[in-house]
Amino acid sequence: MRSHEYVLLLGADQYLRERAFSGAKQAADLPVWAAAEDPVRRPNRTFDHMLPADPKDPESLLRAIRAHSARGLHPRVVVPLNDWTLDAANTVNRELGLGGLDATAVTNARNKHAMKRALLAGGVRTPRSALVRSEPELLDAVEAIGLPVVIKPYDFGGSGGVVLATTREEAIAGLAESKAVIAQYGAAFGILGDKYLVERFVDSDDEVSVEVLCGAGRAQVLAVTEKYLSPRPWFAELAHLVPSHRTGDPVLTELAVQACVALGIDRGLAHVEIKFDADGTPWVIEVAARPGGDGIMDQVERAYSLNPYRLHVGSYLGQDLLDVVAAAVPVKTSAIAFLKAAPGRIEDVLDGKPLPPEVRALNISARPGDLSHAAKNWSTREGLVELEWDQLFSAKTPLPVALAKELSDQIFVTGEAAGE
């Protein structure tokens, strides 16, 4: 029987990761598959084939892969594209002898407490933190670390359940809010959410993410993304802009690379979140062993004319692409910003007016009758706009958030308060 190989992408069918299919095609002249629990009732015609398996469950994946292997169809490699598939993809890779990240690296990238310990052991500057399970442990951590603190689930993402506390009372309320978010979303994302990280707050709204291609004991920065955050006490990401004016900063670059090496990430793209304190000192907040989400990879592709998913998949295939990354130069600025209606019930959605020339794409997800809440995390958005400029900015520009607000005010008609 003739053997046929394919590349299996996990998480590539997620909204704003569609360009992963094109990147995988560029990286390998092979069919590109994805996985879904019920591809018959929820077909996806983008991919060459949909594997009937839960992309978050390695046992489900292995059963489906082995069933196809009996017919001569074998994965060359399994590539994770989001946090929820990271463990499954690399467990399958190791089980089938296809490479993949070491199990310790996966733990370091998914367990924020283990991540902090590995960063500190590697000499990486990161805020002091403590792992807690209960309110008494929370108050002990607040006493030891000192206010203000940030409270977050230790194994979640997307700013879900991340809250700032400036008093003991706010810390107690913040832990309750974080637990409520996990109760709402934990099962859908396959996370435990049974522990929470209490972290010293780096008092600044100046934050970037650094997109890094990793190799064995080395790494190369591809791009620096400027981040725009919601008003406190939450940390919803309102916009991302590529390239940041900090691109090329050697201190920032070295810190991001050091963080990836400390966590043992030796392949694929990593997403390193860094904040700057009042005197400009950078602090590593978190590291994800996968490409940045929220459409950041699409903005990188437009700004650099280089599909970053090609690098991510190629790295998992064993290709050394660090020189390609080192030679990448931005030729324009690209941004994604999220639409936010005023709090209340959306009475009408007015689309169809002329759009500013900077707009590359517009997607409205809210409908009349929906409730709009304050920007807390990914779940409180009403849509998105993608923007582009034929210039590079030398300082942080307010344009992405300003244009998104202008459009939101034009599009959404909001009535009574959401707390009705």
Tab-separated table of C-alpha atoms in Angstrom, residues 73-327:
chain	number	residue	atom	x	y	z
A	73	LEU	CA	-2.099	8.048	5.528
A	74	HIS	CA	0.443	9.300	8.076
A	75	PRO	CA	1.110	12.737	9.630
A	76	ARG	CA	4.523	14.223	8.922
A	77	VAL	CA	4.042	16.412	11.998
A	78	VAL	CA	1.260	17.809	14.189
A	79	VAL	CA	1.416	21.589	14.670
A	80	PRO	CA	-0.406	23.454	17.481
A	81	LEU	CA	-1.648	26.970	16.785
A	82	ASN	CA	-3.272	27.941	20.076
A	83	ASP	CA	-2.894	27.280	23.785
A	84	TRP	CA	-5.731	24.772	23.963
A	85	THR	CA	-4.093	22.396	21.458
A	86	LEU	CA	-0.476	22.806	22.592
A	87	ASP	CA	-0.357	19.791	24.901
A	88	ALA	CA	-2.376	17.543	22.581
A	89	ALA	CA	-0.233	18.276	19.525
A	90	ASN	CA	3.067	17.701	21.258
A	91	THR	CA	1.843	14.592	23.103
A	92	VAL	CA	0.849	13.086	19.736
A	93	ASN	CA	4.159	14.110	18.156
A	94	ARG	CA	6.137	12.439	20.923
A	95	GLU	CA	3.952	9.320	20.889
A	96	LEU	CA	4.428	8.898	17.137
A	97	GLY	CA	8.112	9.857	17.108
A	98	LEU	CA	7.494	13.029	15.102
A	99	GLY	CA	9.442	15.442	17.297
A	100	GLY	CA	7.555	18.223	19.021
A	101	LEU	CA	8.183	20.220	22.162
A	102	ASP	CA	9.443	18.544	25.306
A	103	ALA	CA	6.706	17.935	27.889
A	104	THR	CA	8.443	20.293	30.342
A	105	ALA	CA	8.384	23.100	27.794
A	106	VAL	CA	4.651	22.560	27.284
A	107	THR	CA	4.050	22.701	31.050
A	108	ASN	CA	6.140	25.869	31.321
A	109	ALA	CA	4.087	27.497	28.570
A	110	ARG	CA	0.645	26.491	29.881
A	111	ASN	CA	1.062	26.619	33.661
A	112	LYS	CA	1.766	30.249	34.589
A	113	HIS	CA	3.242	29.267	37.965
A	114	ALA	CA	5.678	26.824	36.354
A	115	MET	CA	6.410	29.497	33.757
A	116	LYS	CA	7.378	32.041	36.415
A	117	ARG	CA	9.650	29.540	38.144
A	118	ALA	CA	11.401	28.675	34.875
A	119	LEU	CA	11.817	32.348	33.945
A	120	LEU	CA	13.336	33.188	37.319
A	121	ALA	CA	15.623	30.138	37.140
A	122	GLY	CA	16.777	31.397	33.731
A	123	GLY	CA	17.538	34.864	35.074
A	124	VAL	CA	14.634	36.482	33.219
A	125	ARG	CA	13.129	39.636	34.716
A	126	THR	CA	9.518	38.834	35.642
A	127	PRO	CA	7.218	40.166	38.407
A	128	ARG	CA	7.053	38.353	41.724
A	129	SER	CA	4.061	36.034	42.019
A	130	ALA	CA	2.392	33.348	44.117
A	131	LEU	CA	-0.005	30.488	43.385
A	132	VAL	CA	-3.224	30.427	45.433
A	133	ARG	CA	-6.332	28.258	45.682
A	134	SER	CA	-8.444	30.044	48.274
A	135	GLU	CA	-9.233	33.426	49.754
A	136	PRO	CA	-6.937	32.970	52.807
A	137	GLU	CA	-4.041	32.022	50.511
A	138	LEU	CA	-4.881	35.041	48.355
A	139	LEU	CA	-4.657	37.416	51.312
A	140	ASP	CA	-1.371	35.854	52.419
A	141	ALA	CA	0.008	36.391	48.898
A	142	VAL	CA	-1.181	40.008	48.847
A	143	GLU	CA	0.554	40.588	52.169
A	144	ALA	CA	3.805	39.045	50.931
A	145	ILE	CA	3.866	40.654	47.466
A	146	GLY	CA	2.318	44.007	48.308
A	147	LEU	CA	-0.452	45.909	46.562
A	148	PRO	CA	-1.357	46.481	43.800
A	149	VAL	CA	-1.532	42.966	42.356
A	150	VAL	CA	-2.960	41.251	39.307
A	151	ILE	CA	-5.076	38.114	39.789
A	152	LYS	CA	-5.434	35.617	36.949
A	153	PRO	CA	-6.217	31.924	36.334
A	154	TYR	CA	-2.973	29.990	36.106
A	155	ASP	CA	-3.916	28.108	32.923
A	156	PHE	CA	-6.210	30.381	30.900
A	157	GLY	CA	-5.639	33.114	28.284
A	158	GLY	CA	-7.289	35.876	26.256
A	159	SER	CA	-7.252	38.187	29.328
A	160	GLY	CA	-10.022	35.994	30.745
A	161	GLY	CA	-10.384	36.452	34.497
A	162	VAL	CA	-7.434	38.872	34.715
A	163	VAL	CA	-8.199	41.601	37.275
A	164	LEU	CA	-6.235	44.393	38.967
A	165	ALA	CA	-6.616	44.821	42.725
A	166	THR	CA	-5.395	47.867	44.668
A	167	THR	CA	-6.919	46.894	48.045
A	168	ARG	CA	-7.528	43.674	49.962
A	169	GLU	CA	-11.259	44.040	49.289
A	170	GLU	CA	-10.637	44.401	45.548
A	171	ALA	CA	-8.393	41.330	45.668
A	172	ILE	CA	-11.196	39.253	47.228
A	173	ALA	CA	-13.663	40.521	44.629
A	174	GLY	CA	-11.099	39.948	41.865
A	175	LEU	CA	-10.584	36.310	42.844
A	176	ALA	CA	-14.348	35.779	42.812
A	177	GLU	CA	-14.589	37.364	39.356
A	178	SER	CA	-11.734	35.236	38.058
A	179	LYS	CA	-13.417	32.094	39.397
A	180	ALA	CA	-16.670	33.120	37.705
A	181	VAL	CA	-14.941	33.413	34.340
A	182	ILE	CA	-13.505	29.914	34.736
A	183	ALA	CA	-16.901	28.547	35.722
A	184	GLN	CA	-18.313	30.024	32.519
A	185	TYR	CA	-15.578	29.094	30.032
A	186	GLY	CA	-13.344	26.444	31.629
A	187	ALA	CA	-15.089	23.363	30.274
A	188	ALA	CA	-15.243	24.718	26.706
A	189	PHE	CA	-11.489	25.315	26.667
A	190	GLY	CA	-10.552	22.146	28.523
A	191	ILE	CA	-8.782	23.852	31.434
A	192	LEU	CA	-8.829	23.153	35.166
A	193	GLY	CA	-8.857	26.715	36.480
A	194	ASP	CA	-8.480	25.380	40.023
A	195	LYS	CA	-5.580	27.669	40.935
A	196	TYR	CA	-4.846	31.364	40.474
A	197	LEU	CA	-1.715	33.442	40.118
A	198	VAL	CA	-1.264	36.576	42.211
A	199	GLU	CA	1.353	38.781	40.572
A	200	ARG	CA	2.950	42.126	41.384
A	201	PHE	CA	1.461	44.771	39.102
A	202	VAL	CA	3.853	46.534	36.737
A	203	ASP	CA	2.167	49.940	36.890
A	204	SER	CA	2.108	50.881	33.234
A	205	ASP	CA	-0.085	50.720	30.158
A	206	ASP	CA	3.024	50.457	27.979
A	207	GLU	CA	3.029	46.876	26.693
A	208	VAL	CA	4.209	44.947	23.641
A	209	SER	CA	4.252	41.382	22.465
A	210	VAL	CA	7.320	39.975	20.774
A	211	GLU	CA	6.866	37.308	18.116
A	212	VAL	CA	9.899	34.999	18.266
A	213	LEU	CA	10.940	32.030	16.101
A	214	CYS	CA	12.603	29.451	18.332
A	215	GLY	CA	15.341	26.928	17.686
A	216	ALA	CA	17.431	24.607	19.829
A	217	GLY	CA	18.953	26.861	22.485
A	218	ARG	CA	18.525	29.974	20.327
A	219	ALA	CA	15.808	32.161	18.895
A	220	GLN	CA	15.275	35.112	16.576
A	221	VAL	CA	12.787	37.964	16.961
A	222	LEU	CA	10.462	38.371	13.998
A	223	ALA	CA	8.318	41.333	15.051
A	224	VAL	CA	7.351	43.550	17.973
A	225	THR	CA	3.629	44.273	18.327
A	226	GLU	CA	2.317	47.378	20.099
A	227	LYS	CA	-0.588	46.549	22.426
A	228	TYR	CA	-3.480	48.780	23.464
A	229	LEU	CA	-5.299	47.850	26.682
A	230	SER	CA	-8.733	48.611	28.123
A	231	PRO	CA	-9.174	50.857	31.173
A	232	ARG	CA	-8.334	49.301	34.537
A	233	PRO	CA	-9.155	47.127	36.458
A	234	TRP	CA	-9.279	44.846	33.397
A	235	PHE	CA	-6.725	44.119	30.716
A	236	ALA	CA	-8.735	43.478	27.568
A	237	GLU	CA	-6.668	43.981	24.428
A	238	LEU	CA	-8.308	46.722	22.358
A	239	ALA	CA	-5.837	46.757	19.467
A	240	HIS	CA	-2.518	45.422	18.158
A	241	LEU	CA	-0.182	47.313	15.803
A	242	VAL	CA	2.795	45.950	13.832
A	243	PRO	CA	5.571	47.009	13.854
A	244	SER	CA	5.896	48.714	17.219
A	245	HIS	CA	8.186	51.734	17.356
A	246	ARG	CA	10.290	49.586	19.714
A	247	THR	CA	11.199	47.169	16.917
A	248	GLY	CA	14.951	46.599	16.915
A	249	ASP	CA	15.434	47.541	20.591
A	250	PRO	CA	18.326	45.250	21.581
A	251	VAL	CA	17.355	45.099	25.287
A	252	LEU	CA	13.815	44.070	24.394
A	253	THR	CA	15.009	41.568	21.810
A	254	GLU	CA	17.488	39.955	24.172
A	255	LEU	CA	14.899	39.657	26.947
A	256	ALA	CA	12.347	37.984	24.660
A	257	VAL	CA	14.897	35.493	23.361
A	258	GLN	CA	16.129	34.799	26.892
A	259	ALA	CA	12.559	34.042	27.989
A	260	CYS	CA	11.987	31.506	25.207
A	261	VAL	CA	15.267	29.748	25.925
A	262	ALA	CA	14.516	29.665	29.684
A	263	LEU	CA	11.207	27.884	29.029
A	264	GLY	CA	12.828	25.329	26.737
A	265	ILE	CA	10.848	26.319	23.620
A	266	ASP	CA	13.009	24.924	20.820
A	267	ARG	CA	10.725	25.114	17.779
A	268	GLY	CA	7.930	27.182	16.320
A	269	LEU	CA	6.829	30.719	17.005
A	270	ALA	CA	6.474	31.995	20.563
A	271	HIS	CA	4.467	34.984	21.753
A	272	VAL	CA	6.216	36.926	24.552
A	273	GLU	CA	4.262	39.610	26.426
A	274	ILE	CA	6.385	42.353	27.971
A	275	LYS	CA	5.469	45.440	30.010
A	276	PHE	CA	7.624	48.491	30.765
A	277	ASP	CA	7.649	50.076	34.206
A	278	ALA	CA	7.849	53.810	34.928
A	279	ASP	CA	11.594	54.007	34.259
A	280	GLY	CA	11.334	51.979	31.034
A	281	THR	CA	12.572	48.664	32.437
A	282	PRO	CA	11.011	45.726	30.550
A	283	TRP	CA	9.385	42.848	32.470
A	284	VAL	CA	8.260	39.543	30.977
A	285	ILE	CA	4.624	38.950	31.917
A	286	GLU	CA	3.826	35.755	29.999
A	287	VAL	CA	5.134	33.537	27.200
A	288	ALA	CA	3.016	31.372	24.898
A	289	ALA	CA	4.607	28.591	22.843
A	290	ARG	CA	2.488	29.300	19.755
A	291	PRO	CA	1.854	32.130	17.283
A	292	GLY	CA	0.217	35.260	18.647
A	293	GLY	CA	-3.574	35.329	18.461
A	294	ASP	CA	-6.130	38.089	17.827
A	295	GLY	CA	-5.127	38.339	14.176
A	296	ILE	CA	-1.607	39.521	15.062
A	297	MET	CA	-0.086	37.069	12.590
A	298	ASP	CA	-2.153	38.615	9.780
A	299	GLN	CA	-0.805	42.046	10.690
A	300	VAL	CA	2.750	40.681	10.735
A	301	GLU	CA	2.213	39.214	7.266
A	302	ARG	CA	0.957	42.514	5.857
A	303	ALA	CA	3.695	44.573	7.496
A	304	TYR	CA	6.548	42.229	6.548
A	305	SER	CA	5.183	40.540	3.380
A	306	LEU	CA	6.009	37.228	5.078
A	307	ASN	CA	3.514	34.633	6.289
A	308	PRO	CA	4.580	33.814	9.887
A	309	TYR	CA	2.662	30.530	9.862
A	310	ARG	CA	5.080	29.349	7.177
A	311	LEU	CA	7.850	29.858	9.745
A	312	HIS	CA	5.910	28.135	12.533
A	313	VAL	CA	4.992	25.061	10.500
A	314	GLY	CA	8.394	24.931	8.811
A	315	SER	CA	10.111	24.947	12.190
A	316	TYR	CA	8.004	21.977	13.354
A	317	LEU	CA	9.042	20.235	10.132
A	318	GLY	CA	12.691	20.683	11.112
A	319	GLN	CA	13.532	23.587	8.810
A	320	ASP	CA	16.065	26.156	10.069
A	321	LEU	CA	14.436	29.484	9.197
A	322	LEU	CA	16.134	31.809	11.671
A	323	ASP	CA	18.081	33.517	8.863
A	324	VAL	CA	14.800	34.189	7.036
A	325	VAL	CA	13.478	35.883	10.174
A	326	ALA	CA	16.664	37.883	10.685
A	327	ALA	CA	16.369	39.279	7.157
